[in-house]
Amino acid sequence: MKFFIDTANLQQIAEAQAMGILDGVTTNPTLMAKEGISGADNIMNHYKAICHIVDGDVSAEVMAVDYEGMMREGEIYAALDPKIVVKVPMTADGVRAIASFSKMGIKTNCTLVFSAGQAILAAKAGATYVSPFIGRLDDISFDGMELIDQIVSIYNMQGYATQVLAASVRNPLHIVKCAEAGADVITCPLSAMTGLLHHPLTDKGLAQFIIDAAKMKG
Ligand code: E4P
């Protein structure tokens, strides 16, 4: 399972990259705005800076909501770097844009997916990735993990090539559950990734090893 970081913060991206476990980055307009990025030139430069840090795919989300606008924006993003994946919302125009990008050989990530039916449409359109949002479903008392299970099973049964990118992953348990479900990718904040590191018995064991190592040094 690949690990993508869900942020536009360059420092956190560099930190995750330095851990040696990062496979890519996802961004969205909310995450870009949070970093104070605005204006066409700054947006392009920021995506280029992200691509410079990471080795893997970098999702850049279109801001247009109409087909022509998505195509215009997506082509500009895709020309920035071969790592760029054009992120497109799950709408009728979005599905049409994904199908067109797919024919042009441009990688896509279909975002804001909340049902198996939407995931089937994304796969039919030829999306490279589909992003079902776990955390936002949990927020409204639906089981986000059930959706991941369902999509993974449908994609396997139908032989769809689209990769399941579990999004809105908020904590370490989500990551473990996604691995169990057979998701191809998770995207999450740095805190959820580093949360996987911790166990009280690891801390306790290490404290003892440090004490005993000191005795061995004499
Ligand atoms: C997905 O690509 C989105 O950027 C993201 O995972 C949404 O997460 P949130 O629901 O925590 O905002």
CSV table of C-alpha atoms and ligand atoms in Angstrom, one decimal:
chain,number,residue,atom,x,y,z
A,1,MET,CA,0.0,0.0,0.0
A,2,LYS,CA,1.4,3.4,-1.0
A,3,PHE,CA,1.5,6.3,1.5
A,4,PHE,CA,0.6,9.8,0.2
A,5,ILE,CA,0.6,12.8,2.4
A,6,ASP,CA,-2.5,15.0,2.3
A,7,THR,CA,-1.1,18.5,2.6
A,8,ALA,CA,0.3,21.5,0.6
A,9,ASN,CA,2.7,22.3,3.4
A,10,LEU,CA,6.3,22.0,2.0
A,11,GLN,CA,7.9,21.5,5.4
A,12,GLN,CA,5.6,18.5,6.3
A,13,ILE,CA,6.0,17.1,2.8
A,14,ALA,CA,9.8,17.3,3.2
A,15,GLU,CA,9.6,15.7,6.6
A,16,ALA,CA,7.5,12.7,5.3
A,17,GLN,CA,9.9,12.3,2.4
A,18,ALA,CA,12.9,12.3,4.8
A,19,MET,CA,11.2,9.4,6.7
A,20,GLY,CA,11.8,7.3,3.6
A,21,ILE,CA,8.2,6.0,3.3
A,22,LEU,CA,6.5,8.6,1.1
A,23,ASP,CA,5.0,7.7,-2.2
A,24,GLY,CA,3.2,10.8,-3.2
A,25,VAL,CA,1.2,13.9,-2.3
A,26,THR,CA,-2.5,14.9,-2.5
A,27,THR,CA,-3.7,18.5,-2.3
A,28,ASN,CA,-7.0,20.2,-2.6
A,29,PRO,CA,-8.1,23.9,-2.7
A,30,THR,CA,-8.7,24.0,1.1
A,31,LEU,CA,-5.1,22.7,1.7
A,32,MET,CA,-3.6,25.1,-0.8
A,33,ALA,CA,-5.6,28.1,0.7
A,34,LYS,CA,-4.4,27.1,4.2
A,35,GLU,CA,-0.8,27.6,3.0
A,36,GLY,CA,-1.8,31.1,1.7
A,37,ILE,CA,-1.2,30.1,-1.9
A,38,SER,CA,-3.1,32.4,-4.4
A,39,GLY,CA,-2.8,33.6,-7.9
A,40,ALA,CA,-1.9,31.5,-11.0
A,41,ASP,CA,1.8,31.9,-10.8
A,42,ASN,CA,2.1,31.1,-7.1
A,43,ILE,CA,-0.1,28.0,-7.6
A,44,MET,CA,2.0,26.7,-10.4
A,45,ASN,CA,5.2,27.4,-8.5
A,46,HIS,CA,3.9,25.7,-5.5
A,47,TYR,CA,3.0,22.5,-7.4
A,48,LYS,CA,6.5,22.6,-9.0
A,49,ALA,CA,8.1,22.9,-5.5
A,50,ILE,CA,6.1,19.9,-4.3
A,51,CYS,CA,7.2,17.9,-7.3
A,52,HIS,CA,10.8,18.8,-6.6
A,53,ILE,CA,10.6,17.3,-3.1
A,54,VAL,CA,8.8,14.0,-3.7
A,55,ASP,CA,9.5,11.1,-6.1
A,56,GLY,CA,5.9,10.0,-6.6
A,57,ASP,CA,2.6,11.3,-7.9
A,58,VAL,CA,1.3,14.7,-6.9
A,59,SER,CA,-2.4,15.4,-7.1
A,60,ALA,CA,-3.3,19.0,-8.2
A,61,GLU,CA,-7.0,19.7,-8.0
A,62,VAL,CA,-8.8,21.7,-10.7
A,63,MET,CA,-10.8,24.7,-9.4
A,64,ALA,CA,-13.1,24.9,-12.4
A,65,VAL,CA,-16.4,23.0,-12.2
A,66,ASP,CA,-17.3,23.0,-15.9
A,67,TYR,CA,-15.9,20.5,-18.5
A,68,GLU,CA,-14.0,23.1,-20.6
A,69,GLY,CA,-12.5,24.8,-17.6
A,70,MET,CA,-11.4,21.5,-16.1
A,71,MET,CA,-9.7,20.5,-19.3
A,72,ARG,CA,-8.0,23.9,-19.7
A,73,GLU,CA,-6.7,23.8,-16.1
A,74,GLY,CA,-5.8,20.1,-16.1
A,75,GLU,CA,-3.7,20.4,-19.2
A,76,ILE,CA,-1.8,23.3,-17.7
A,77,TYR,CA,-1.1,21.3,-14.5
A,78,ALA,CA,-0.2,18.2,-16.3
A,79,ALA,CA,2.4,20.1,-18.4
A,80,LEU,CA,4.2,21.2,-15.2
A,81,ASP,CA,5.7,17.9,-14.3
A,82,PRO,CA,5.2,14.2,-15.2
A,83,LYS,CA,4.4,13.5,-11.5
A,84,ILE,CA,1.3,15.6,-11.7
A,85,VAL,CA,-2.1,13.8,-11.4
A,86,VAL,CA,-5.1,16.0,-12.3
A,87,LYS,CA,-7.6,15.8,-9.4
A,88,VAL,CA,-11.2,16.1,-10.6
A,89,PRO,CA,-14.5,16.1,-8.6
A,90,MET,CA,-17.1,13.4,-9.0
A,91,THR,CA,-19.7,15.3,-11.2
A,92,ALA,CA,-21.0,14.7,-14.7
A,93,ASP,CA,-18.6,17.2,-16.1
A,94,GLY,CA,-15.8,15.7,-14.0
A,95,VAL,CA,-16.4,12.2,-15.2
A,96,ARG,CA,-16.4,13.5,-18.8
A,97,ALA,CA,-13.1,15.3,-18.1
A,98,ILE,CA,-11.6,12.2,-16.6
A,99,ALA,CA,-12.5,10.2,-19.7
A,100,SER,CA,-10.9,12.8,-22.0
A,101,PHE,CA,-7.8,13.1,-19.8
A,102,SER,CA,-7.5,9.3,-19.8
A,103,LYS,CA,-7.6,9.2,-23.7
A,104,MET,CA,-4.9,11.9,-23.7
A,105,GLY,CA,-2.7,9.8,-21.3
A,106,ILE,CA,-3.0,12.4,-18.5
A,107,LYS,CA,-3.2,10.8,-15.0
A,108,THR,CA,-6.3,11.6,-12.9
A,109,ASN,CA,-7.6,11.3,-9.4
A,110,CYS,CA,-11.4,11.3,-9.0
A,111,THR,CA,-12.2,13.1,-5.7
A,112,LEU,CA,-15.2,13.6,-3.4
A,113,VAL,CA,-16.3,10.0,-3.9
A,114,PHE,CA,-18.8,8.8,-1.2
A,115,SER,CA,-20.5,5.7,-2.8
A,116,ALA,CA,-19.7,2.5,-4.7
A,117,GLY,CA,-21.7,3.7,-7.7
A,118,GLN,CA,-19.6,6.8,-8.0
A,119,ALA,CA,-16.4,4.6,-7.8
A,120,ILE,CA,-17.7,2.5,-10.6
A,121,LEU,CA,-18.2,5.6,-12.8
A,122,ALA,CA,-14.7,6.8,-12.0
A,123,ALA,CA,-13.3,3.4,-13.0
A,124,LYS,CA,-15.4,3.3,-16.2
A,125,ALA,CA,-14.1,6.8,-17.2
A,126,GLY,CA,-10.5,5.5,-16.8
A,127,ALA,CA,-9.4,7.4,-13.6
A,128,THR,CA,-5.9,6.5,-12.4
A,129,TYR,CA,-7.1,6.9,-8.8
A,130,VAL,CA,-10.4,7.0,-7.1
A,131,SER,CA,-10.6,8.9,-3.7
A,132,PRO,CA,-13.4,7.6,-1.4
A,133,PHE,CA,-13.4,9.9,1.7
A,134,ILE,CA,-13.4,7.8,4.9
A,135,GLY,CA,-13.3,10.4,7.6
A,136,ARG,CA,-16.1,12.6,6.2
A,137,LEU,CA,-18.4,9.5,6.1
A,138,ASP,CA,-17.4,8.6,9.7
A,139,ASP,CA,-18.2,12.3,10.6
A,140,ILE,CA,-21.9,11.8,9.6
A,141,SER,CA,-22.2,8.3,11.3
A,142,PHE,CA,-21.6,6.2,8.1
A,143,ASP,CA,-18.8,3.6,8.2
A,144,GLY,CA,-16.2,4.9,5.8
A,145,MET,CA,-14.2,1.7,6.0
A,146,GLU,CA,-17.2,-0.3,4.7
A,147,LEU,CA,-17.1,1.8,1.5
A,148,ILE,CA,-13.4,1.0,1.0
A,149,ASP,CA,-14.1,-2.8,1.5
A,150,GLN,CA,-17.0,-2.5,-1.1
A,151,ILE,CA,-15.0,-0.6,-3.7
A,152,VAL,CA,-11.9,-2.9,-3.4
A,153,SER,CA,-14.1,-6.0,-3.8
A,154,ILE,CA,-16.0,-4.5,-6.8
A,155,TYR,CA,-12.7,-3.4,-8.5
A,156,ASN,CA,-11.1,-6.8,-8.0
A,157,MET,CA,-14.2,-8.7,-9.2
A,158,GLN,CA,-14.5,-6.4,-12.3
A,159,GLY,CA,-10.8,-6.2,-13.0
A,160,TYR,CA,-10.8,-2.3,-13.0
A,161,ALA,CA,-7.3,-0.8,-13.3
A,162,THR,CA,-8.2,2.3,-11.2
A,163,GLN,CA,-6.3,2.4,-7.9
A,164,VAL,CA,-8.3,2.8,-4.7
A,165,LEU,CA,-6.8,5.8,-2.9
A,166,ALA,CA,-8.4,5.9,0.5
A,167,ALA,CA,-8.8,9.6,1.4
A,168,SER,CA,-9.9,11.7,4.4
A,169,VAL,CA,-7.8,9.2,6.4
A,170,ARG,CA,-7.5,10.8,9.8
A,171,ASN,CA,-5.7,8.4,12.2
A,172,PRO,CA,-3.4,5.4,12.4
A,173,LEU,CA,-6.3,2.9,12.8
A,174,HIS,CA,-7.7,4.1,9.5
A,175,ILE,CA,-4.4,3.3,7.9
A,176,VAL,CA,-4.2,-0.2,9.4
A,177,LYS,CA,-7.9,-0.9,8.3
A,178,CYS,CA,-7.1,0.3,4.8
A,179,ALA,CA,-4.2,-2.0,4.6
A,180,GLU,CA,-6.4,-4.9,5.7
A,181,ALA,CA,-9.1,-3.9,3.1
A,182,GLY,CA,-6.5,-4.0,0.3
A,183,ALA,CA,-6.6,-0.3,-0.6
A,184,ASP,CA,-3.8,0.6,-3.1
A,185,VAL,CA,-3.0,3.9,-1.5
A,186,ILE,CA,-3.9,6.0,1.6
A,187,THR,CA,-3.6,9.7,1.9
A,188,CYS,CA,-3.4,11.3,5.3
A,189,PRO,CA,-1.8,14.1,7.4
A,190,LEU,CA,1.7,13.6,8.7
A,191,SER,CA,0.3,13.2,12.2
A,192,ALA,CA,-1.6,10.0,11.2
A,193,MET,CA,1.6,8.5,9.6
A,194,THR,CA,3.8,9.3,12.6
A,195,GLY,CA,1.0,8.0,14.8
A,196,LEU,CA,1.8,4.5,13.5
A,197,LEU,CA,5.2,4.7,15.2
A,198,HIS,CA,4.0,4.8,18.8
A,199,HIS,CA,3.5,2.0,21.3
A,200,PRO,CA,4.0,2.3,25.1
A,201,LEU,CA,5.9,-1.0,25.2
A,202,THR,CA,8.3,0.3,22.5
A,203,ASP,CA,9.0,3.3,24.7
A,204,LYS,CA,9.3,1.2,27.9
A,205,GLY,CA,11.6,-1.4,26.1
A,206,LEU,CA,13.8,1.3,24.6
A,207,ALA,CA,14.2,3.1,28.0
A,208,GLN,CA,15.4,-0.2,29.5
A,209,PHE,CA,17.8,-0.9,26.6
A,210,ILE,CA,19.3,2.6,27.0
A,211,ILE,CA,19.9,1.9,30.7
A,212,ASP,CA,21.5,-1.5,30.0
A,213,ALA,CA,23.6,-0.2,27.1
A,214,ALA,CA,25.0,2.4,29.4
A,215,LYS,CA,26.0,-0.5,31.9
A,216,MET,CA,27.7,-2.4,29.0
A,217,LYS,CA,29.8,0.7,28.1
A,218,GLY,CA,31.1,0.5,31.7
B,1,E4P,C1,-8.4,13.9,-0.5
B,1,E4P,O1,-7.7,13.8,-1.4
B,1,E4P,C2,-8.7,15.1,0.4
B,1,E4P,O2,-7.7,16.0,0.1
B,1,E4P,C3,-8.6,14.8,1.8
B,1,E4P,O3,-8.2,13.5,2.1
B,1,E4P,C4,-9.8,15.2,2.6
B,1,E4P,O4,-9.6,15.0,4.0
B,1,E4P,P1,-10.4,15.7,5.1
B,1,E4P,O5,-11.8,15.1,5.1
B,1,E4P,O6,-9.7,15.4,6.4
B,1,E4P,O7,-10.5,17.2,4.8
